Coordinates of C-alpha atoms in Angstrom, one line a residue:
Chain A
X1 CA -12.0 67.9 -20.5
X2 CA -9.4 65.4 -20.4
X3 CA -10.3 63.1 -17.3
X4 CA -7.1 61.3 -17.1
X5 CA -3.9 63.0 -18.0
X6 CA -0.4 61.8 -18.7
X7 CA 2.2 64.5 -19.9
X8 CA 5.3 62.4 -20.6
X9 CA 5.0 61.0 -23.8
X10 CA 8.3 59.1 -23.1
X11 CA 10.7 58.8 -20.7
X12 CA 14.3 56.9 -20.0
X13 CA 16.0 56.0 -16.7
X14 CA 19.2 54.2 -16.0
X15 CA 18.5 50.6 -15.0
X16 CA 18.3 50.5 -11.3
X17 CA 17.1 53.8 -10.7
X18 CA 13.7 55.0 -9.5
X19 CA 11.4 56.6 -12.2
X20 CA 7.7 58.3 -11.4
X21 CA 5.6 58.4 -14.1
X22 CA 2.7 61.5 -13.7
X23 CA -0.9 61.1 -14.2
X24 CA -3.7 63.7 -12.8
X25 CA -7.1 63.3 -13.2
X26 CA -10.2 64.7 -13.0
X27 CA -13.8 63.6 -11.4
X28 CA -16.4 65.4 -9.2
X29 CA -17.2 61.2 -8.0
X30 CA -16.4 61.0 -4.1
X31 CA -15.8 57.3 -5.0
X32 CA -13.0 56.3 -7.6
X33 CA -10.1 54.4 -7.9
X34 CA -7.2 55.0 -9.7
X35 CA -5.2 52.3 -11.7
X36 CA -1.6 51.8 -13.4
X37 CA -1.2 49.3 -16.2
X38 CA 1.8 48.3 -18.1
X39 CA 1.6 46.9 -21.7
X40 CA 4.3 45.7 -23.4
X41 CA 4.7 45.0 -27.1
X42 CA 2.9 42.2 -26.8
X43 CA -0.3 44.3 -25.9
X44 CA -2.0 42.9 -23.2
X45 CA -2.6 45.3 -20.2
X46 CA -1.0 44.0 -17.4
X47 CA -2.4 45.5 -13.8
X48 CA 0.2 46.7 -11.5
X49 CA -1.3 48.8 -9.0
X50 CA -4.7 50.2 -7.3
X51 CA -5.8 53.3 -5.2
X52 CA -9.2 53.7 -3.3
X53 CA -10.1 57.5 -3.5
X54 CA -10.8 56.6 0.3
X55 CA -7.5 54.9 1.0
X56 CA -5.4 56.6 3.0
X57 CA -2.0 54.7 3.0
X58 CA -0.3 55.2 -0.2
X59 CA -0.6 51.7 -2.5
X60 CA 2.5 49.7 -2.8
X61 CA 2.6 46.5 -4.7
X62 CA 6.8 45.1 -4.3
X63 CA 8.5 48.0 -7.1
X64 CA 5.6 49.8 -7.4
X65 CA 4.3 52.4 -5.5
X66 CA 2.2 55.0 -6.0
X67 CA 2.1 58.4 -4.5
X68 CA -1.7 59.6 -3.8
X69 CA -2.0 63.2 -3.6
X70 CA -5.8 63.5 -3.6
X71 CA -6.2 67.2 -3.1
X72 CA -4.0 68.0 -6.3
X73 CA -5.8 65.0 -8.1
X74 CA -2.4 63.2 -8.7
X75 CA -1.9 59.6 -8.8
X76 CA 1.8 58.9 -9.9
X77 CA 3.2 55.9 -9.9
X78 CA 7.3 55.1 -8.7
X79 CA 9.3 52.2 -10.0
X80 CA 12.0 51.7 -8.2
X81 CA 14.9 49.8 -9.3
X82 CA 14.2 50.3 -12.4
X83 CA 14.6 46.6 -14.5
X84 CA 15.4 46.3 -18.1
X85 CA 11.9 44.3 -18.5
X86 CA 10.1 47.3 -17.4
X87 CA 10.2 48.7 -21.0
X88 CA 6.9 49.3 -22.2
X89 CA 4.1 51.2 -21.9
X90 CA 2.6 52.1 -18.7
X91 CA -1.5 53.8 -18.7
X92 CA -3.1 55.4 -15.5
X93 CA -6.6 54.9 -15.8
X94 CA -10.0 55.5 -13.6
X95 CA -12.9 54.0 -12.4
X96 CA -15.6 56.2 -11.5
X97 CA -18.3 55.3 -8.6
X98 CA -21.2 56.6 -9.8
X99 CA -20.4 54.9 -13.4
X100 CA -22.5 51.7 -12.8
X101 CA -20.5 50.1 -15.8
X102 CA -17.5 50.2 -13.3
X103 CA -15.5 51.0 -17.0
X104 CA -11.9 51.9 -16.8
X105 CA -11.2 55.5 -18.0
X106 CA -7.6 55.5 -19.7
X107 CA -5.0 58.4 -20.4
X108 CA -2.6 58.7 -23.0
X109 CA 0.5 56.5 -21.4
X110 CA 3.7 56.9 -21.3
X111 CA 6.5 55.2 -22.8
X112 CA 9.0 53.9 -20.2
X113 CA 12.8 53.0 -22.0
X114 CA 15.0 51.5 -19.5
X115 CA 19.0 51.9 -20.3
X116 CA 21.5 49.3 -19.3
Chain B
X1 CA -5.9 28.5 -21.0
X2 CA -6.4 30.2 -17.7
X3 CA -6.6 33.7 -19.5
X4 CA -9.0 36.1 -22.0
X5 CA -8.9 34.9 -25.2
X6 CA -9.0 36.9 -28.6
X7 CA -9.0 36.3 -32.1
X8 CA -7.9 36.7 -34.7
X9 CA -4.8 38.6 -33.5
X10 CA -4.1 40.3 -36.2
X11 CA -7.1 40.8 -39.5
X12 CA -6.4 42.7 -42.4
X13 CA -10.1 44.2 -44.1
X14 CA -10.9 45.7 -47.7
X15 CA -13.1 49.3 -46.8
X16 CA -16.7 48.0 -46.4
X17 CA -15.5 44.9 -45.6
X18 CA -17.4 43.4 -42.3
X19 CA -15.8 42.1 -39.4
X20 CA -16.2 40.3 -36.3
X21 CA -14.0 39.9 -33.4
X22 CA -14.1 37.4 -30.7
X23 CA -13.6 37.2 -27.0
X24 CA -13.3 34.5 -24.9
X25 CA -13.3 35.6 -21.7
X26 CA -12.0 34.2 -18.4
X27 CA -14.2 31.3 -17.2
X28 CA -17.0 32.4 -14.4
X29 CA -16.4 36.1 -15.3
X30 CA -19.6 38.5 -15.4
X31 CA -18.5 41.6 -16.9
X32 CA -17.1 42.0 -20.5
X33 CA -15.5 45.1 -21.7
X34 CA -14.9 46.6 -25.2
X35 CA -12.1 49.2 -25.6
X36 CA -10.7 50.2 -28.7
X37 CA -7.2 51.2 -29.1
X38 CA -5.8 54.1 -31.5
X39 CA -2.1 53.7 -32.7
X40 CA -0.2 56.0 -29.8
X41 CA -3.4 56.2 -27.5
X42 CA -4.9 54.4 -24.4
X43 CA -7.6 52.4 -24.6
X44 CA -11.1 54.4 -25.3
X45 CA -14.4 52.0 -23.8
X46 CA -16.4 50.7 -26.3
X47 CA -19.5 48.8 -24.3
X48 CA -19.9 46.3 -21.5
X49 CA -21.6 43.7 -20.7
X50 CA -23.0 41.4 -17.4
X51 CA -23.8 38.0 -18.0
X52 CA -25.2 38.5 -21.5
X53 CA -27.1 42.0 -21.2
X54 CA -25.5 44.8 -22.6
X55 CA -25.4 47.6 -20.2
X56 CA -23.4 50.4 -21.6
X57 CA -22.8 50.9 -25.4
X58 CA -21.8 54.6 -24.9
X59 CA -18.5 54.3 -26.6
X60 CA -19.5 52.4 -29.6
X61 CA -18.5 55.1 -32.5
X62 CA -21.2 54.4 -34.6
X63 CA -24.5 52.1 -35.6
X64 CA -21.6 50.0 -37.7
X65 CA -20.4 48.3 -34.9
X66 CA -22.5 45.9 -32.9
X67 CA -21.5 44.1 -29.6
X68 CA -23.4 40.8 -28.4
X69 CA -22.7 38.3 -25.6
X70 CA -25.3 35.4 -25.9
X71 CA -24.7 33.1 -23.5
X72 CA -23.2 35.3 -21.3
X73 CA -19.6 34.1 -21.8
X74 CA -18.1 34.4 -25.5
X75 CA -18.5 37.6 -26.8
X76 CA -18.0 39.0 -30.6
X77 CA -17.4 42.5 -31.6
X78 CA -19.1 43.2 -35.1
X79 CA -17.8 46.2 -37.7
X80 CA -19.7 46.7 -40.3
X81 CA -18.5 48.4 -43.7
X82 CA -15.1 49.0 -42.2
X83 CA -13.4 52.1 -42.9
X84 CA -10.1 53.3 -42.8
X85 CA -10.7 55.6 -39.3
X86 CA -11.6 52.0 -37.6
X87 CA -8.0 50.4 -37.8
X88 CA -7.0 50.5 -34.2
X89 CA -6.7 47.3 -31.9
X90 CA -9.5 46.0 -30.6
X91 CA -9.3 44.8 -26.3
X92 CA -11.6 42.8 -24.9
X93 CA -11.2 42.6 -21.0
X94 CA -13.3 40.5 -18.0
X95 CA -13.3 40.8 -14.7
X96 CA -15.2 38.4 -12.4
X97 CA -18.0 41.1 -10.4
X98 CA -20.8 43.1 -11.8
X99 CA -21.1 46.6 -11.1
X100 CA -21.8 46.2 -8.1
X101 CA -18.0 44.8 -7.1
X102 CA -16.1 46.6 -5.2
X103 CA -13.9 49.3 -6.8
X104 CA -10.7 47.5 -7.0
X105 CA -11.9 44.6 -8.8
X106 CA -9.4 43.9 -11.2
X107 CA -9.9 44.0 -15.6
X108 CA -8.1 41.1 -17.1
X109 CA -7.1 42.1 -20.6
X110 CA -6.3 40.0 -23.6
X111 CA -3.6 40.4 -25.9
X112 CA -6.0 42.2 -28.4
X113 CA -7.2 42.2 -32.1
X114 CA -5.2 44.5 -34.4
X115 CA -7.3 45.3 -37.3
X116 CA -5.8 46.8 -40.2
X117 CA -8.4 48.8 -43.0
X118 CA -7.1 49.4 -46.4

């Protein structure tokens, strides 16, 4: 079973809009933490944001935000404003707590197009 | 420069060719992690590393490809007899804890090695 999921293989949204991006996942760990990354075409992976399984207050990191909805095992992540350099590829990805490598669990990403 | 380090960026390798990457990662850092990366995919973990022991090599695909960390800093990534199913791009990533860090430590990623098998 897919641990990390991402259904939108693409997406647009009109520059200055808000866009979420979905990601579920899937762990029987009481301890986790959830991640977004962007990559651009450059290809380094760029951290935007973090969840604690244990958190309780949403994360929010200036744009970014994400929306923790632990019971339905969703993590998705809301740019708002969207920016013309937010282009690129964004990954949610999972750390487990009993994974003693502390190794990041990636899903497939999704490709964010901004329009002028 | 402040950030990880790979080379070469891009290699292009005959089929049974050997290759080996290299990872410089951020100074100080204790963990080093492999991923690879499929054309259209997110990254997939390779192995990892604290200091120079090598404490997970789950992800590695096969006996042909061989991780090692030394000195606990630079690491290389070794493929032996490459073949066409290994062109992906290769990311190495650091971070500055060991396992034991707390769960938000962040994974600093370099730009990656795109290797190319023909």
């Amino acid at each position: 079973a897919q641990k990390i999921t991402q259904t939108q293989p693409g997406m647009f949204v009109q520059e200055k809009e808000a866009v979420t991006l979905d990601c579920t996942y899937d762990t029987s760990d009481q301890s986790y933490g959830l991640f977004w990354y962007k990559q651009p075409s450059s290809g380094e992976m760029i951290f935007l944001i973090y969840q604690g399984s244990y958190d309780e207050q949403n994360a929010t990191e200036g744009r970014y935000s994400l929306n923790f909805q632990k019971a339905r095992k969703s993590a998705n992540l809301v740019i708002s404003a969207s920016q013309l350099g937010d282009s690129a590829m964004y990954f949610c990805a999972m750390r487990e707590g009993l994974d003693s490598s502390y190794k990041l669990i990636f899903g497939s990403g999704t490709r964010l197009l901004v329009r002028p | 420069g402040a950030g990880v380090s790979q080379s070469p960026r891009y290699k292009v390798a005959k089929r049974g060719q050997d290759v080996a990457l290299r990872c410089d990662p951020i100074s100080g850092h204790v963990s080093l992690f492999w991923y690879q990366q499929a054309l259209g995919q997110g990254p997939e973990f390779l192995t990892y590393f604290q200091n120079e022991a090598q404490l997970d090599k789950s992800g590695l695909p096969s006996d042909r490809f061989f991780a090692e960390r030394p000195e606990g800093s630079v690491s290389t990534l070794k493929i032996q007899r490459t073949q066409q199913e290994d062109s992906a791009v290769y990311l190495c990533a650091s971070s500055h804890g060991g396992g034991e860090s707390p769960m938000n430590t962040e994974a600093f990623f370099g730009q990656g090695t795109r290797l190319t098998v023909v």
